[in-house]
Coordinates of C-alpha atoms and ligand atoms in Angstrom, one line a residue:
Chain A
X1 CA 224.4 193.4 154.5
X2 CA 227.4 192.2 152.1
X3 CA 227.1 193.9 149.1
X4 CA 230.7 192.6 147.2
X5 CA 231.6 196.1 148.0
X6 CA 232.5 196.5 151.8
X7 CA 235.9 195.3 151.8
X8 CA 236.5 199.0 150.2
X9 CA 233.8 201.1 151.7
X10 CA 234.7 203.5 154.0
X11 CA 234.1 203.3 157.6
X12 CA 233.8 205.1 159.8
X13 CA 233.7 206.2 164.3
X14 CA 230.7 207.2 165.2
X15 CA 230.4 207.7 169.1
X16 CA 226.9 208.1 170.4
X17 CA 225.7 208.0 173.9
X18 CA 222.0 205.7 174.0
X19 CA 219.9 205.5 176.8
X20 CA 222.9 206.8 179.0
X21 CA 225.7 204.4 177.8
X22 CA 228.4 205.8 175.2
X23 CA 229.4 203.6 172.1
X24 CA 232.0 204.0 169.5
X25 CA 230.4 201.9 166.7
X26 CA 232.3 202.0 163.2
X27 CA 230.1 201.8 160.4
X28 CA 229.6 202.6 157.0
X29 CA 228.4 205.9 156.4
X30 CA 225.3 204.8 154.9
X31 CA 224.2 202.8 157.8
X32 CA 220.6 204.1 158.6
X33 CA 220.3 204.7 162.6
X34 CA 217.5 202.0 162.3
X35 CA 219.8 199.5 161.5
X36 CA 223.0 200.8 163.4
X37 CA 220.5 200.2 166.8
X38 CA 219.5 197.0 166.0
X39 CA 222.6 195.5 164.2
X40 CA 225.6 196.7 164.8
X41 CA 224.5 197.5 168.9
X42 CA 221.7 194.6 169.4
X43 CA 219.5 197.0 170.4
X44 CA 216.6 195.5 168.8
X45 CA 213.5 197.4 170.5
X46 CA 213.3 199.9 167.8
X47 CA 211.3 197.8 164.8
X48 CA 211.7 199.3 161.1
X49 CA 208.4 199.0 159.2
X50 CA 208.7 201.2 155.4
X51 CA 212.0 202.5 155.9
X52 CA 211.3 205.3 154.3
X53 CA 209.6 207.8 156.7
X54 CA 206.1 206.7 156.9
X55 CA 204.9 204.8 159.7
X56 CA 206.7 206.1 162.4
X57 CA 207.9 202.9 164.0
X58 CA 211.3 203.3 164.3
X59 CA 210.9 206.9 166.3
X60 CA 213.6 207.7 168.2
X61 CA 214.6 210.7 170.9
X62 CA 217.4 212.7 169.4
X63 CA 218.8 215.1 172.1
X64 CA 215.1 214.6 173.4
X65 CA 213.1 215.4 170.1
X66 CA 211.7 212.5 168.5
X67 CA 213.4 211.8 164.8
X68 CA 212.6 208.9 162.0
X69 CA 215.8 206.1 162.7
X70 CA 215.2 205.0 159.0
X71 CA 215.6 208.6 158.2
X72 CA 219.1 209.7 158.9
X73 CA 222.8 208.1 158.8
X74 CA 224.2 207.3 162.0
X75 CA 227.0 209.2 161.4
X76 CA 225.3 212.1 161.0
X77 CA 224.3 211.6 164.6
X78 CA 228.0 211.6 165.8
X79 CA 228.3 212.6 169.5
X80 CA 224.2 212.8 170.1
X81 CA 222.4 211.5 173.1
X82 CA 220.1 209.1 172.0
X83 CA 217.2 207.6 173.5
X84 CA 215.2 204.4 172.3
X85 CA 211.7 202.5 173.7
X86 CA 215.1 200.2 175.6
X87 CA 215.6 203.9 177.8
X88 CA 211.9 204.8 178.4
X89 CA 211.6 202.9 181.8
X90 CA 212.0 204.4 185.1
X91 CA 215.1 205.4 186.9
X92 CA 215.0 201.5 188.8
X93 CA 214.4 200.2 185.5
X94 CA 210.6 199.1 186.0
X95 CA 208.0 200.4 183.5
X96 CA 208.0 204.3 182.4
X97 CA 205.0 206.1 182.5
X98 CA 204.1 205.7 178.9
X99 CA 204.7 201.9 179.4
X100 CA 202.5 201.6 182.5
X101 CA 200.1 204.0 181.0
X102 CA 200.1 201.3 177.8
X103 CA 199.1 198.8 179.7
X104 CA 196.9 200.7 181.5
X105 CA 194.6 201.5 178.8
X106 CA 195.2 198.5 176.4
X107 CA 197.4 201.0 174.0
X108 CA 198.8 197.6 171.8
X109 CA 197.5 194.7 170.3
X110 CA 200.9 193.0 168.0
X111 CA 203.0 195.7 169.6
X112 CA 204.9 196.1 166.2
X113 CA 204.3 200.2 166.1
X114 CA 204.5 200.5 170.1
X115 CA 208.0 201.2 170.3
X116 CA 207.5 204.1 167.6
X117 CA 204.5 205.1 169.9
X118 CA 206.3 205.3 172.9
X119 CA 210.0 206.9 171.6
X120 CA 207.2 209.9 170.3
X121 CA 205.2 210.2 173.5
X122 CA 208.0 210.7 176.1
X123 CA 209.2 213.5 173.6
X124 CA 206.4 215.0 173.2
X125 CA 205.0 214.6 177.0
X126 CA 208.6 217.2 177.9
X127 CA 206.7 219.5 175.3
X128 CA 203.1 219.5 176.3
X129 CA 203.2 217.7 179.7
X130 CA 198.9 218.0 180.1
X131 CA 197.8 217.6 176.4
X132 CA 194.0 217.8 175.8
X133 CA 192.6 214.7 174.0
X134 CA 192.6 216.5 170.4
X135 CA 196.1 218.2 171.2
X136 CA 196.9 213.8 172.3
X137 CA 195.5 212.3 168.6
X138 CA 197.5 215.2 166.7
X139 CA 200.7 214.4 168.5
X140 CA 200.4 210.9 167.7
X141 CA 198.8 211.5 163.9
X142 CA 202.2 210.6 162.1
X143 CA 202.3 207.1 163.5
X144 CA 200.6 204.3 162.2
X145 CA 198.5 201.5 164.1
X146 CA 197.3 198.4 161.7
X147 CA 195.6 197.1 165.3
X148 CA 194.5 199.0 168.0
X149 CA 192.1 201.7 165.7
X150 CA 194.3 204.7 168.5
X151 CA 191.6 205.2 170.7
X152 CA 193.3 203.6 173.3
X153 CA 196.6 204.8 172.5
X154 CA 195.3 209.0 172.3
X155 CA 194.1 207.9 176.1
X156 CA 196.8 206.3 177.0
X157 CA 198.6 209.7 176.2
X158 CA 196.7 211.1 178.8
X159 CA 197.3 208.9 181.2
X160 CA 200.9 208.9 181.2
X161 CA 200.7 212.7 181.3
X162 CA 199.0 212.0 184.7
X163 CA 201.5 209.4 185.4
X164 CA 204.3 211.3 184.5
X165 CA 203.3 214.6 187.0
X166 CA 204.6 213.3 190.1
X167 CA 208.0 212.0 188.8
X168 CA 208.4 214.9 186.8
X169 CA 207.5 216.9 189.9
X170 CA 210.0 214.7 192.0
X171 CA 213.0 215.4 189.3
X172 CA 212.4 218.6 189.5
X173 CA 212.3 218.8 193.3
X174 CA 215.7 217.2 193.7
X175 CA 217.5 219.2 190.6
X176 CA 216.0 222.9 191.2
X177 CA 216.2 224.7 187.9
X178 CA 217.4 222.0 186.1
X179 CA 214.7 221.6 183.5
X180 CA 215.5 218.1 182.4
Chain B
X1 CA 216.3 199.3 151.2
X2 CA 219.6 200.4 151.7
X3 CA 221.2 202.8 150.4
X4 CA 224.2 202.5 148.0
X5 CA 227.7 203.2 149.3
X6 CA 228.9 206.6 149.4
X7 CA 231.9 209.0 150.5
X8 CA 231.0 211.1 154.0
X9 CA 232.5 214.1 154.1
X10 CA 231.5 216.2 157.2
X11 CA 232.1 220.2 156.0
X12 CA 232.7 222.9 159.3
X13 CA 232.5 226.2 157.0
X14 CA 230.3 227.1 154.2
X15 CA 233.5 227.8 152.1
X16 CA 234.7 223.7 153.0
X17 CA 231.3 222.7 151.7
X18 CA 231.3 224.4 148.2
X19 CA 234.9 223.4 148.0
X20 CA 233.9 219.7 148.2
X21 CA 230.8 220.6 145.8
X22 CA 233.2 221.8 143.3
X23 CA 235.4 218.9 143.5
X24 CA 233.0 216.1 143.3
X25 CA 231.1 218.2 140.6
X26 CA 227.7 216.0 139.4
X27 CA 228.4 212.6 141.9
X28 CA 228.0 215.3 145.1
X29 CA 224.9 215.9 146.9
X30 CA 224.3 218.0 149.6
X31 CA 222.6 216.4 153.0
X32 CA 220.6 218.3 155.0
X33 CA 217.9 217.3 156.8
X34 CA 217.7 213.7 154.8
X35 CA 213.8 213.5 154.8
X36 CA 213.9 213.6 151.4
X37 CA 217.0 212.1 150.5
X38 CA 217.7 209.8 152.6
X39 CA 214.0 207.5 151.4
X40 CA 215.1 208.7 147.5
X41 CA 219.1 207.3 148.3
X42 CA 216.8 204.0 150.1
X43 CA 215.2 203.3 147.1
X44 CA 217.8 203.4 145.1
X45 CA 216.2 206.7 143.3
X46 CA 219.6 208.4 144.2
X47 CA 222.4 207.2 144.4
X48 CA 225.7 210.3 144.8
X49 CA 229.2 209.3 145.7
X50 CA 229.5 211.8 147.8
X51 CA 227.7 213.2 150.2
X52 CA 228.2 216.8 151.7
X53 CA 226.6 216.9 155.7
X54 CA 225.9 220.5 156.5
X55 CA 224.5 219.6 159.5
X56 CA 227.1 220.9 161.5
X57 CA 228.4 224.2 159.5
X58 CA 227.6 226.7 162.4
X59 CA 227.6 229.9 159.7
X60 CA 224.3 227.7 158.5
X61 CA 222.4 227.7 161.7
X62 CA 221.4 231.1 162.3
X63 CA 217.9 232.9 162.0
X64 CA 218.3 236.2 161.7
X65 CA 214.9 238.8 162.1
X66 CA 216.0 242.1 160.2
X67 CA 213.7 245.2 159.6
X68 CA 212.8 243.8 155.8
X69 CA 213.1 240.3 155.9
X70 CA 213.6 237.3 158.0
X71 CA 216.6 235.1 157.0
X72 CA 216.7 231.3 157.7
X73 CA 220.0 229.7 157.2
X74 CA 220.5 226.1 155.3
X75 CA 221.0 224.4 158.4
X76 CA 217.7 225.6 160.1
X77 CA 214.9 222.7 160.7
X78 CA 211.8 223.2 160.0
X79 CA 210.8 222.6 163.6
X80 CA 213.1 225.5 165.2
X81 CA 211.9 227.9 162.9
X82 CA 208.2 227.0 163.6
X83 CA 208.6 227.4 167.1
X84 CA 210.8 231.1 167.4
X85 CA 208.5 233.4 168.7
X86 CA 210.3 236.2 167.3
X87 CA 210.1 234.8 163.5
X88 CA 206.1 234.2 164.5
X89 CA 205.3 238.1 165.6
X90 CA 207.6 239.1 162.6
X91 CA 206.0 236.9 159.6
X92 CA 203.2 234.5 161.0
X93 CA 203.0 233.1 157.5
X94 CA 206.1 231.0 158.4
X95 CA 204.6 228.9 161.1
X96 CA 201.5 228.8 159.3
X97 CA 202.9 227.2 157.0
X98 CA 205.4 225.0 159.0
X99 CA 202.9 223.5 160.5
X100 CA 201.5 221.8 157.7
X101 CA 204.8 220.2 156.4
X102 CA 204.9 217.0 156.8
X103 CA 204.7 215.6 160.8
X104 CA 206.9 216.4 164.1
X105 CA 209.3 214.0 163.9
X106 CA 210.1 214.8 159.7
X107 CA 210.1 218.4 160.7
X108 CA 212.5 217.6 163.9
X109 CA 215.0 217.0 161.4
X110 CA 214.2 218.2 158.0
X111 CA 215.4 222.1 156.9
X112 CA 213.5 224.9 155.3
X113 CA 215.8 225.5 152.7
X114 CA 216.1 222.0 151.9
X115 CA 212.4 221.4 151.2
X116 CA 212.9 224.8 148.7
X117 CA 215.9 223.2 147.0
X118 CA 214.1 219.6 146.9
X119 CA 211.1 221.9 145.2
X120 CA 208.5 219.3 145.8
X121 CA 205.0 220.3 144.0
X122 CA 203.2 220.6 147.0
X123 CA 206.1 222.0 149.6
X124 CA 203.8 224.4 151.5
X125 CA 207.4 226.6 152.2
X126 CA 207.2 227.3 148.3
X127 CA 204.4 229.0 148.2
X128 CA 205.5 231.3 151.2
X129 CA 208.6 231.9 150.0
X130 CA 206.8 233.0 146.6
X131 CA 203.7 235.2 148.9
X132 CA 206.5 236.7 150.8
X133 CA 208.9 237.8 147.9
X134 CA 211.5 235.4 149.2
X135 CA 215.3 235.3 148.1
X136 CA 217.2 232.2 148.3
X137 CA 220.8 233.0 148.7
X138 CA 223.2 230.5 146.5
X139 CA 227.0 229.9 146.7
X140 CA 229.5 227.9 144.3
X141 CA 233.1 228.0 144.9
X142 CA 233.4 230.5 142.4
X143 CA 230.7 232.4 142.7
X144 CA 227.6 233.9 145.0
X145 CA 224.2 234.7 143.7
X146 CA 220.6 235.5 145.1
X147 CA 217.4 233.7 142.9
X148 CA 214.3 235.5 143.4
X149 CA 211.2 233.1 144.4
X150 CA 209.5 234.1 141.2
X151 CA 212.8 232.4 138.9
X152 CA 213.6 230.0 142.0
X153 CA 211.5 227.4 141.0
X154 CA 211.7 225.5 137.4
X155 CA 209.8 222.6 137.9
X156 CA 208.6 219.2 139.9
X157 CA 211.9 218.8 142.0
X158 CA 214.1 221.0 140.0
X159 CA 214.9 224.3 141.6
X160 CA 217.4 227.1 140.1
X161 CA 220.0 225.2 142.6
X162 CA 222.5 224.2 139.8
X163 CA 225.7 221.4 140.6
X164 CA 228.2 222.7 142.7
X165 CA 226.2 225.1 144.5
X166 CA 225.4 225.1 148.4
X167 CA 221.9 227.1 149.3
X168 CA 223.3 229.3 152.0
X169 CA 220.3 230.9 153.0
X170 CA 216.9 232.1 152.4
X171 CA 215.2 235.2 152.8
X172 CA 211.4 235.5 153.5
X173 CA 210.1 239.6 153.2
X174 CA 208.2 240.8 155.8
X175 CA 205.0 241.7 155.0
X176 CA 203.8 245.6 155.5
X177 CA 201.7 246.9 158.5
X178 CA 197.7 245.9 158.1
X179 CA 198.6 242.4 156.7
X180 CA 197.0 238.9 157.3
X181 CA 198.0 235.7 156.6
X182 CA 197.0 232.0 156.4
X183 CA 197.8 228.3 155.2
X184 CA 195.0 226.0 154.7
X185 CA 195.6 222.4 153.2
X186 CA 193.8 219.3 152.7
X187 CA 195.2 215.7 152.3
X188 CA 194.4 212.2 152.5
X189 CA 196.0 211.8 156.0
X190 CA 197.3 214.3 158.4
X191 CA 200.9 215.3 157.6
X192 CA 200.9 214.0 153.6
X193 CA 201.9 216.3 150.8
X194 CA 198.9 217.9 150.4
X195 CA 196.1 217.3 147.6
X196 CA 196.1 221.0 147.3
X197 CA 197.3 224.1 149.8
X198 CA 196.9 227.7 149.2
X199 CA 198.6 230.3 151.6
X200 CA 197.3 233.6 151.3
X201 CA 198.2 237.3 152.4
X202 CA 195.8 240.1 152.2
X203 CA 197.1 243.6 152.9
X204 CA 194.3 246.3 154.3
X205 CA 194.3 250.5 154.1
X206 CA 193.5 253.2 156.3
X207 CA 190.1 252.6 155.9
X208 CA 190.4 248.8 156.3
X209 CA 190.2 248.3 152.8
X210 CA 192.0 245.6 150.7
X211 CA 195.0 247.1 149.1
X212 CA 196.5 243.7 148.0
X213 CA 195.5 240.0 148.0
X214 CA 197.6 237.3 146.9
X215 CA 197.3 234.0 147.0
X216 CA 200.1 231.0 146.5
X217 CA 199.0 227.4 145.8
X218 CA 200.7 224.0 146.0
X219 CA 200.0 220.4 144.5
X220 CA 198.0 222.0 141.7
X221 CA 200.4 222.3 138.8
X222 CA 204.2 221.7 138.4
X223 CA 205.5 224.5 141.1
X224 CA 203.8 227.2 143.3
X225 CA 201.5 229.3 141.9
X226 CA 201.3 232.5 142.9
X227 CA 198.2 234.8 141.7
X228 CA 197.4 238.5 142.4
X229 CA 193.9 238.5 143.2
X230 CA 193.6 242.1 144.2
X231 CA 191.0 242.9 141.8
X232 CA 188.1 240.0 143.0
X233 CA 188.3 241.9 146.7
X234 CA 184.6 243.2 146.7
X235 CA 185.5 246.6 148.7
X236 CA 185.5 247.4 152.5
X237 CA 184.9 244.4 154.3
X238 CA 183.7 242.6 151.8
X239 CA 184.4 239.1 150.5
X240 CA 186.1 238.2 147.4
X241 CA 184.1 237.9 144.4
X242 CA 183.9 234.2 143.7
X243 CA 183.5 234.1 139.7
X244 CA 186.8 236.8 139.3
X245 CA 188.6 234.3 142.0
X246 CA 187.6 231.3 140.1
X247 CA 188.7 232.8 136.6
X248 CA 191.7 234.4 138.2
X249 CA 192.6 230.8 139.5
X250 CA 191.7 229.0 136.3
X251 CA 194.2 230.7 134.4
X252 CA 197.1 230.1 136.9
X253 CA 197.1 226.3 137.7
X254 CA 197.4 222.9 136.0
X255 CA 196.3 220.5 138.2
X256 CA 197.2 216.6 137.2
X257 CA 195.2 213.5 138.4
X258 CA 196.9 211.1 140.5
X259 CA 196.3 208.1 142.9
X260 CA 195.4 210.9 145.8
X261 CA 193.2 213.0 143.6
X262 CA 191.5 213.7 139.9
X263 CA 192.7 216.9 138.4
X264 CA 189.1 217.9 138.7
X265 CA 188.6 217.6 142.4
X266 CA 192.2 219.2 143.0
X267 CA 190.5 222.3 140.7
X268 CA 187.9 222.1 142.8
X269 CA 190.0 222.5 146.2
X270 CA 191.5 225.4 145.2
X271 CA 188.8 227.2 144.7
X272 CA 187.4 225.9 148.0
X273 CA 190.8 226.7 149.8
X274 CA 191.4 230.0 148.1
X275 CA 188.3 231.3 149.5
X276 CA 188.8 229.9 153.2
X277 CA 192.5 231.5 153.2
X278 CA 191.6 235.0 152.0
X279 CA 188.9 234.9 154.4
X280 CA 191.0 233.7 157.5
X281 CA 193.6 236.0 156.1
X282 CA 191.5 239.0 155.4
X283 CA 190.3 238.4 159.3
X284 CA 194.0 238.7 160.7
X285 CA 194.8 241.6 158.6
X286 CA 191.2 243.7 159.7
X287 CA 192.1 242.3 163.8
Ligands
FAD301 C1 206.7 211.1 155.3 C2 207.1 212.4 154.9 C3 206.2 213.4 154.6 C4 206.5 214.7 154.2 N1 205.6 215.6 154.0 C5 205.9 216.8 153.6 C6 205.0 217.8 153.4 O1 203.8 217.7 153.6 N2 205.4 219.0 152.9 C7 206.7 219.3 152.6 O2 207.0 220.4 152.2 N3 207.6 218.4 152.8 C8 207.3 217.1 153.3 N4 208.3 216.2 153.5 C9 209.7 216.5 153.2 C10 210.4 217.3 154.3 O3 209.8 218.6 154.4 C11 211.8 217.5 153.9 O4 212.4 218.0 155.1 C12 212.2 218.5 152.9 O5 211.6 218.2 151.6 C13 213.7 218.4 152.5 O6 214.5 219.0 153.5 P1 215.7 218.2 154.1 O7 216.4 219.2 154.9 O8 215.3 217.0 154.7 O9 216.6 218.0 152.8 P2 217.4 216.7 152.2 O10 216.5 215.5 152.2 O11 218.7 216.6 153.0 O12 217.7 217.2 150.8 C14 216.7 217.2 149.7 C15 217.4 217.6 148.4 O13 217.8 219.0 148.4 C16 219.2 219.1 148.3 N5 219.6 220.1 149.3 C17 219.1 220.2 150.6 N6 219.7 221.3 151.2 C18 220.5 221.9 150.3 C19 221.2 223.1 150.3 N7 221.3 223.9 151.4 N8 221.9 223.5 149.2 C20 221.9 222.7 148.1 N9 221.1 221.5 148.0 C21 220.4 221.2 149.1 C22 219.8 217.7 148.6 O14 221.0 217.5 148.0 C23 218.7 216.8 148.1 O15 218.8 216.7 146.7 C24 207.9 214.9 154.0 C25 208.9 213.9 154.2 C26 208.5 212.7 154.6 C27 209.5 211.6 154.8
FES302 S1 210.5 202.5 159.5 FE1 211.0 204.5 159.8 S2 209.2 205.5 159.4 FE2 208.7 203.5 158.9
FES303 S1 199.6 197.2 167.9 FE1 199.8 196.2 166.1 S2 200.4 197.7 164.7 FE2 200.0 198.8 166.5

């Protein structure tokens, strides 16, 4: 990224919290998120395809709602609470439910988009937790597949929906009234 | 793919953020929501000096439901607006239309007023503000000023948004008792700029009759067209007379062909879409 000009350009302290750990990262303001994530904090989960809003893969949770990374500055996102594919596992740090459920119904072939995929399902699952199957293909409509043909990815949101109900139920058990 | 460098500056107060417009004059842009921006800055089809974040001006976050109008500050995203259930049982036509802008995620971060100012062609927001005899509320650092839909929008991506000024706001009427509305769209793939949209409000009488009908389309010509189509309601009850809608239409768009669509099958669509959104609308205003 040396563009003869960076000796000059500004920089500057962003502090974001992702998947539960704070940073201070000093960048460039025109750092995409995308590429603050993978570069400048190694988290490399989160795969850039267009880079400029169209295929969804670099989804991640911005204070829970799934945003484009390629699609805003990181320091716009000063003192957020960001989550990536890297944060959607369980509590103990084995598979989430939209990971398992992936597996489960044989949601990814190259696995290039699943990290968009997944980012965009665990947001959406806190919104609709029991999504019909047509309710399961819109939510997913703005990602792009070049493999799997999303059959197996609009089930696979259903399964972790089913997946999901007894450790939502269980979180919910232990923190009453916190929703989330 | 990356963007050029540029000069952050992070504005708390509306006053702060024309201040900064006014100093940086033509190498300023305002950030919003960056969905549009943000890929145009990528490409290296922008390139400002500055950038102005609104993101966090608090004065720009607020939606306000009056007795008149609804009134959707800068900083609003598309996404809260669709989902307030107040703004919804005030003026459905909003999250009719929201819900056809773009995907989720874009609309997660993207503002209303910001896809006004961008003035896209096919911006479904357009064509309600235009059905809905929207304001759009403007601010220099000398000067404030309200643009009325109708003058708001001059062309593909050029709105009445001139240098130096900050869109504070933007006001959407509410439409009289006995009204309907819908948004229907089509495009290649879920979520796209549409190939052609048409929102539509139809306002019934006493007797159920159609007092008003007015139609707005997008994607068909260099801005939103809005046409009165009043006169092709067939009476009580009835549907719209399809020849009067087709010359009515005819007259009010300019459709262009493109890799998505001829200009023929766009002029097509709106006919096609006028009809399903006066019907649909006509349905919500009789119910
Ligand atoms: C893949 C994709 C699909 C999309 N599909 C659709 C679609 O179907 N329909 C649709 O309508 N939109 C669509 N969009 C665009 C989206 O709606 C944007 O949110 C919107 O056009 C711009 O809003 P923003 O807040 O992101 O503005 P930004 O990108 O931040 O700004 C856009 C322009 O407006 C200016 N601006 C913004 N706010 C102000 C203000 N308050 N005062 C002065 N100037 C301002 C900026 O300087 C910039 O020039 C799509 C975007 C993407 C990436
Ligand atoms: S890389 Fe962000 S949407 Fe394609
Ligand atoms: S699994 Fe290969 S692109 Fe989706």
């Amino acid at each position: 990224m040396n563009t003869g000009s960076t000796n000059t350009e500004q920089t500057v302290a962003v502090s974001v919290t992702v998947n539960g750990t704070p940073y201070v990262v000093d960048v460039p303001p025109r750092r995409l998120l995308s590429d603050a994530l993978r570069h400048d904090l190694g988290l490399t989960g989160t795969h850039v395809g267009c880079e400029h809003g169209v295929c969804g893969a670099c989804t991640v949770l911005v204070d829970g709602a799934p945003i484009r990374s390629c699609l805003v500055f990181a320091v716009s996102l000063d003192g957020t609470q960001i989550t990536t594919v890297e944060g959607c596992c369980a509590d103990d740090g084995e598979m989430g439910p939209v990971q398992q459920a992936f597996q489960d119904c044989h949601a990814l072939q190259c696995g290039f988009c699943t990290p968009g995929f997944i980012t965009l399902i665990t947001g959406y699952l806190e919104d609709n937790p029991a999504p019909t199957p047509a309710e399961a293909s819109e939510a997913i409509a703005g990602n792009l597949c070049r493999c799997t043909g999303y059959q197996n990815i609009v089930a696979a949101v259903q399964r972790a929906a089913e997946l999901r109900r007894p450790v939502v139920e269980e979180r919910a058990s232990r923190s009453p009234g916190e929703d989330r | 793919m990356k963007p050029s460098p540029f000069t952050y500056h992070r504005p708390h107060s509306a006053d702060e953020a024309v201040e900064l417009l006014r100093a940086y004059g033509d190498s300023a842009k305002v950030l919003a929501g960056g969905q549009s921006l943000v890929p145009l800055m990528s490409m290296r089809l922008a390139a400002p000096e500055h950038l102005v974040d609104i993101n966090r001006v608090e004065a720009l976050q607020s939606v306000e439901v009056g007795e008149d109008e609804v009134r959707v500050g800068a900083a609003v995203r598309h996404s809260r607006l669709e989902r307030d259930e107040e703004v919804y049982g005030a003026v459905p036509l909003l999250r009719q239309g929201l819900v056809n802008v773009a995907h989720p995620a874009i609309r997660n971060r993207g503002t209303t007023v910001g896809s006004l100012v961008h003035a896209d062609p096919a911006a479904e927001m357009a064509a309600v503000l235009l059905l809905l005899d929207g304001v759009v509320e403007l601010r220099s650092a000398t000067d404030s000023r309200e643009v009325a839909a109708a003058d708001f929008f001059l062309g593909p991506m050029q709105s009445a948004t001139g240098p130096g000024e900050l869109a504070v706001a933007a006001r959407f009427g509410r439409p009289p008792p006995g009204s309907g509305s819908a948004f229907v769209e089509l495009s290649r793939r879920q979520g796209d700029y549409a190939m052609c949209g048409v929102g539509a409000l139809v306002t019934t009488g006493q007797e159920s009759e159609i007092t008003s009908a007015k139609v707005a389309l997008v994607g068909v010509g260099d801005g939103p067209a809005l046409v009165d189509v009043t006169s092709a309601a067939a009476g009580p009850g009835g549907a719209f007379r399809e020849p009067q809608l087709a010359e009515l239409l005819a007259s009010q768009i300019a459709p262009e062909s493109d890799i998505h669509a001829s200009a023929e099958y766009r002029r097509h669509l709106a006919l096609v879409l006028t009809r399903r959104a006066l019907g649909q609308a006509h349905e919500r205003a009789a119910a």
